[in-house]
JSON list of C-alpha atoms in Angstrom, two decimals:
[
{"chain": "A", "resi": 460, "resn": "MET", "atom": "CA", "xyz": [16.25, -10.03, -8.53]},
{"chain": "A", "resi": 461, "resn": "THR", "atom": "CA", "xyz": [15.70, -7.39, -11.44]},
{"chain": "A", "resi": 462, "resn": "THR", "atom": "CA", "xyz": [14.70, -3.57, -10.12]},
{"chain": "A", "resi": 463, "resn": "ASP", "atom": "CA", "xyz": [12.42, -2.24, -12.58]},
{"chain": "A", "resi": 464, "resn": "ILE", "atom": "CA", "xyz": [12.54, 1.80, -12.91]},
{"chain": "A", "resi": 465, "resn": "VAL", "atom": "CA", "xyz": [9.00, 2.22, -12.96]},
{"chain": "A", "resi": 466, "resn": "SER", "atom": "CA", "xyz": [8.12, 0.05, -9.69]},
{"chain": "A", "resi": 467, "resn": "ARG", "atom": "CA", "xyz": [11.05, 2.18, -7.94]},
{"chain": "A", "resi": 468, "resn": "ARG", "atom": "CA", "xyz": [9.42, 4.76, -5.27]},
{"chain": "A", "resi": 469, "resn": "LYS", "atom": "CA", "xyz": [9.02, 8.08, -6.51]},
{"chain": "A", "resi": 470, "resn": "LEU", "atom": "CA", "xyz": [8.72, 11.77, -4.72]},
{"chain": "A", "resi": 471, "resn": "PRO", "atom": "CA", "xyz": [5.49, 13.17, -4.78]},
{"chain": "A", "resi": 472, "resn": "ALA", "atom": "CA", "xyz": [4.51, 15.37, -6.93]},
{"chain": "A", "resi": 473, "resn": "ARG", "atom": "CA", "xyz": [4.83, 18.39, -4.70]},
{"chain": "A", "resi": 474, "resn": "TYR", "atom": "CA", "xyz": [8.44, 18.40, -5.26]},
{"chain": "A", "resi": 475, "resn": "ALA", "atom": "CA", "xyz": [8.50, 18.78, -9.17]},
{"chain": "A", "resi": 476, "resn": "ALA", "atom": "CA", "xyz": [8.59, 22.58, -8.90]},
{"chain": "A", "resi": 477, "resn": "VAL", "atom": "CA", "xyz": [12.25, 22.06, -7.12]},
{"chain": "A", "resi": 478, "resn": "ILE", "atom": "CA", "xyz": [13.27, 18.41, -9.16]},
{"chain": "A", "resi": 479, "resn": "SER", "atom": "CA", "xyz": [12.64, 20.07, -12.46]},
{"chain": "A", "resi": 480, "resn": "PRO", "atom": "CA", "xyz": [14.58, 23.41, -12.28]},
{"chain": "A", "resi": 481, "resn": "LEU", "atom": "CA", "xyz": [17.40, 21.06, -10.68]},
{"chain": "A", "resi": 482, "resn": "VAL", "atom": "CA", "xyz": [17.85, 18.56, -13.23]},
{"chain": "A", "resi": 483, "resn": "LEU", "atom": "CA", "xyz": [17.58, 21.54, -15.78]},
{"chain": "A", "resi": 484, "resn": "SER", "atom": "CA", "xyz": [20.15, 23.41, -14.23]},
{"chain": "A", "resi": 485, "resn": "LEU", "atom": "CA", "xyz": [22.35, 20.51, -13.50]},
{"chain": "A", "resi": 486, "resn": "LEU", "atom": "CA", "xyz": [22.20, 19.90, -17.42]},
{"chain": "A", "resi": 487, "resn": "MET", "atom": "CA", "xyz": [22.63, 23.14, -18.71]},
{"chain": "A", "resi": 488, "resn": "THR", "atom": "CA", "xyz": [25.22, 24.00, -16.69]},
{"chain": "A", "resi": 489, "resn": "PHE", "atom": "CA", "xyz": [27.19, 20.63, -17.34]},
{"chain": "A", "resi": 490, "resn": "ILE", "atom": "CA", "xyz": [26.68, 21.08, -21.13]},
{"chain": "A", "resi": 491, "resn": "VAL", "atom": "CA", "xyz": [27.42, 25.22, -21.44]},
{"chain": "A", "resi": 492, "resn": "SER", "atom": "CA", "xyz": [30.12, 24.69, -19.20]},
{"chain": "A", "resi": 493, "resn": "LEU", "atom": "CA", "xyz": [32.08, 22.08, -20.91]},
{"chain": "A", "resi": 494, "resn": "ILE", "atom": "CA", "xyz": [31.61, 24.06, -24.21]},
{"chain": "A", "resi": 495, "resn": "SER", "atom": "CA", "xyz": [32.48, 27.42, -22.52]},
{"chain": "A", "resi": 496, "resn": "THR", "atom": "CA", "xyz": [35.59, 25.47, -21.22]},
{"chain": "A", "resi": 497, "resn": "LEU", "atom": "CA", "xyz": [36.65, 24.02, -24.20]},
{"chain": "A", "resi": 498, "resn": "LYS", "atom": "CA", "xyz": [36.38, 27.06, -26.43]},
{"chain": "A", "resi": 499, "resn": "SER", "atom": "CA", "xyz": [38.59, 29.02, -24.07]},
{"chain": "A", "resi": 500, "resn": "LEU", "atom": "CA", "xyz": [41.13, 26.43, -23.16]},
{"chain": "A", "resi": 501, "resn": "GLY", "atom": "CA", "xyz": [40.97, 23.52, -25.67]},
{"chain": "A", "resi": 502, "resn": "LEU", "atom": "CA", "xyz": [41.84, 20.10, -25.07]},
{"chain": "A", "resi": 503, "resn": "GLN", "atom": "CA", "xyz": [44.76, 19.72, -22.51]},
{"chain": "A", "resi": 504, "resn": "PRO", "atom": "CA", "xyz": [45.51, 17.89, -19.39]},
{"chain": "A", "resi": 505, "resn": "SER", "atom": "CA", "xyz": [43.83, 20.25, -16.60]},
{"chain": "A", "resi": 506, "resn": "MET", "atom": "CA", "xyz": [40.83, 20.69, -18.62]},
{"chain": "A", "resi": 507, "resn": "PRO", "atom": "CA", "xyz": [38.76, 18.19, -16.95]},
{"chain": "A", "resi": 508, "resn": "GLY", "atom": "CA", "xyz": [39.58, 19.72, -13.37]},
{"chain": "A", "resi": 509, "resn": "ILE", "atom": "CA", "xyz": [38.96, 23.56, -14.94]},
{"chain": "A", "resi": 510, "resn": "TRP", "atom": "CA", "xyz": [35.95, 22.29, -16.45]},
{"chain": "A", "resi": 511, "resn": "MET", "atom": "CA", "xyz": [34.36, 21.14, -13.06]},
{"chain": "A", "resi": 512, "resn": "VAL", "atom": "CA", "xyz": [35.54, 24.07, -11.22]},
{"chain": "A", "resi": 513, "resn": "ALA", "atom": "CA", "xyz": [33.73, 26.11, -14.00]},
{"chain": "A", "resi": 514, "resn": "TRP", "atom": "CA", "xyz": [30.30, 23.70, -13.86]},
{"chain": "A", "resi": 515, "resn": "GLY", "atom": "CA", "xyz": [30.19, 23.91, -9.89]},
{"chain": "A", "resi": 516, "resn": "LEU", "atom": "CA", "xyz": [30.34, 27.75, -10.21]},
{"chain": "A", "resi": 517, "resn": "SER", "atom": "CA", "xyz": [27.84, 28.17, -13.17]},
{"chain": "A", "resi": 518, "resn": "TRP", "atom": "CA", "xyz": [25.51, 25.61, -10.91]},
{"chain": "A", "resi": 519, "resn": "LEU", "atom": "CA", "xyz": [25.57, 27.36, -8.03]},
{"chain": "A", "resi": 520, "resn": "VAL", "atom": "CA", "xyz": [24.42, 30.40, -9.96]},
{"chain": "A", "resi": 521, "resn": "ALA", "atom": "CA", "xyz": [22.03, 28.75, -12.42]},
{"chain": "A", "resi": 522, "resn": "PHE", "atom": "CA", "xyz": [19.69, 26.89, -9.87]},
{"chain": "A", "resi": 523, "resn": "PRO", "atom": "CA", "xyz": [18.63, 29.63, -7.41]},
{"chain": "A", "resi": 524, "resn": "THR", "atom": "CA", "xyz": [18.14, 31.70, -10.69]},
{"chain": "A", "resi": 525, "resn": "LEU", "atom": "CA", "xyz": [15.77, 28.92, -12.28]},
{"chain": "A", "resi": 526, "resn": "LEU", "atom": "CA", "xyz": [13.83, 29.15, -8.99]},
{"chain": "A", "resi": 527, "resn": "ILE", "atom": "CA", "xyz": [13.52, 32.52, -9.24]},
{"chain": "A", "resi": 528, "resn": "VAL", "atom": "CA", "xyz": [12.87, 32.87, -12.98]},
{"chain": "A", "resi": 529, "resn": "LEU", "atom": "CA", "xyz": [10.86, 29.84, -13.63]},
{"chain": "A", "resi": 530, "resn": "PRO", "atom": "CA", "xyz": [7.60, 31.37, -12.31]},
{"chain": "A", "resi": 531, "resn": "ILE", "atom": "CA", "xyz": [7.45, 34.23, -14.38]},
{"chain": "A", "resi": 532, "resn": "VAL", "atom": "CA", "xyz": [8.68, 32.13, -17.30]},
{"chain": "A", "resi": 533, "resn": "ARG", "atom": "CA", "xyz": [5.81, 30.17, -17.12]},
{"chain": "A", "resi": 534, "resn": "ARG", "atom": "CA", "xyz": [3.45, 33.35, -16.55]},
{"chain": "A", "resi": 535, "resn": "ILE", "atom": "CA", "xyz": [4.78, 34.77, -19.80]},
{"chain": "A", "resi": 536, "resn": "VAL", "atom": "CA", "xyz": [4.31, 31.42, -21.73]},
{"chain": "A", "resi": 537, "resn": "GLY", "atom": "CA", "xyz": [0.64, 31.09, -20.58]},
{"chain": "A", "resi": 538, "resn": "VAL", "atom": "CA", "xyz": [0.22, 34.46, -22.26]},
{"chain": "A", "resi": 539, "resn": "LEU", "atom": "CA", "xyz": [1.68, 33.84, -25.75]},
{"chain": "A", "resi": 540, "resn": "CYS", "atom": "CA", "xyz": [0.19, 29.95, -25.70]},
{"chain": "A", "resi": 541, "resn": "GLU", "atom": "CA", "xyz": [-2.85, 28.43, -25.77]},
{"chain": "A", "resi": 542, "resn": "PRO", "atom": "CA", "xyz": [-4.04, 26.60, -23.30]},
{"chain": "A", "resi": 543, "resn": "ALA", "atom": "CA", "xyz": [-3.57, 22.59, -23.74]},
{"chain": "A", "resi": 544, "resn": "ARG", "atom": "CA", "xyz": [-6.96, 20.77, -24.32]}
]
């Protein structure tokens, strides 16, 4: 039995304000911490473990920061851009 991704149950729209910064913070900190860890340590056997610690710490800061900053960013973008028609 195949399960179509579209037919899966979705979260209500009211959760989008939290899910969006959650996903954004996970992806951004994943990439940035990888680049930063590689730059400072180079490729070495202990790098993945050190990177995961760096990723976890950076995400702990990034997610709450995004929750606080995103409403301000939306207001700034609203001032700078024409509304969609």
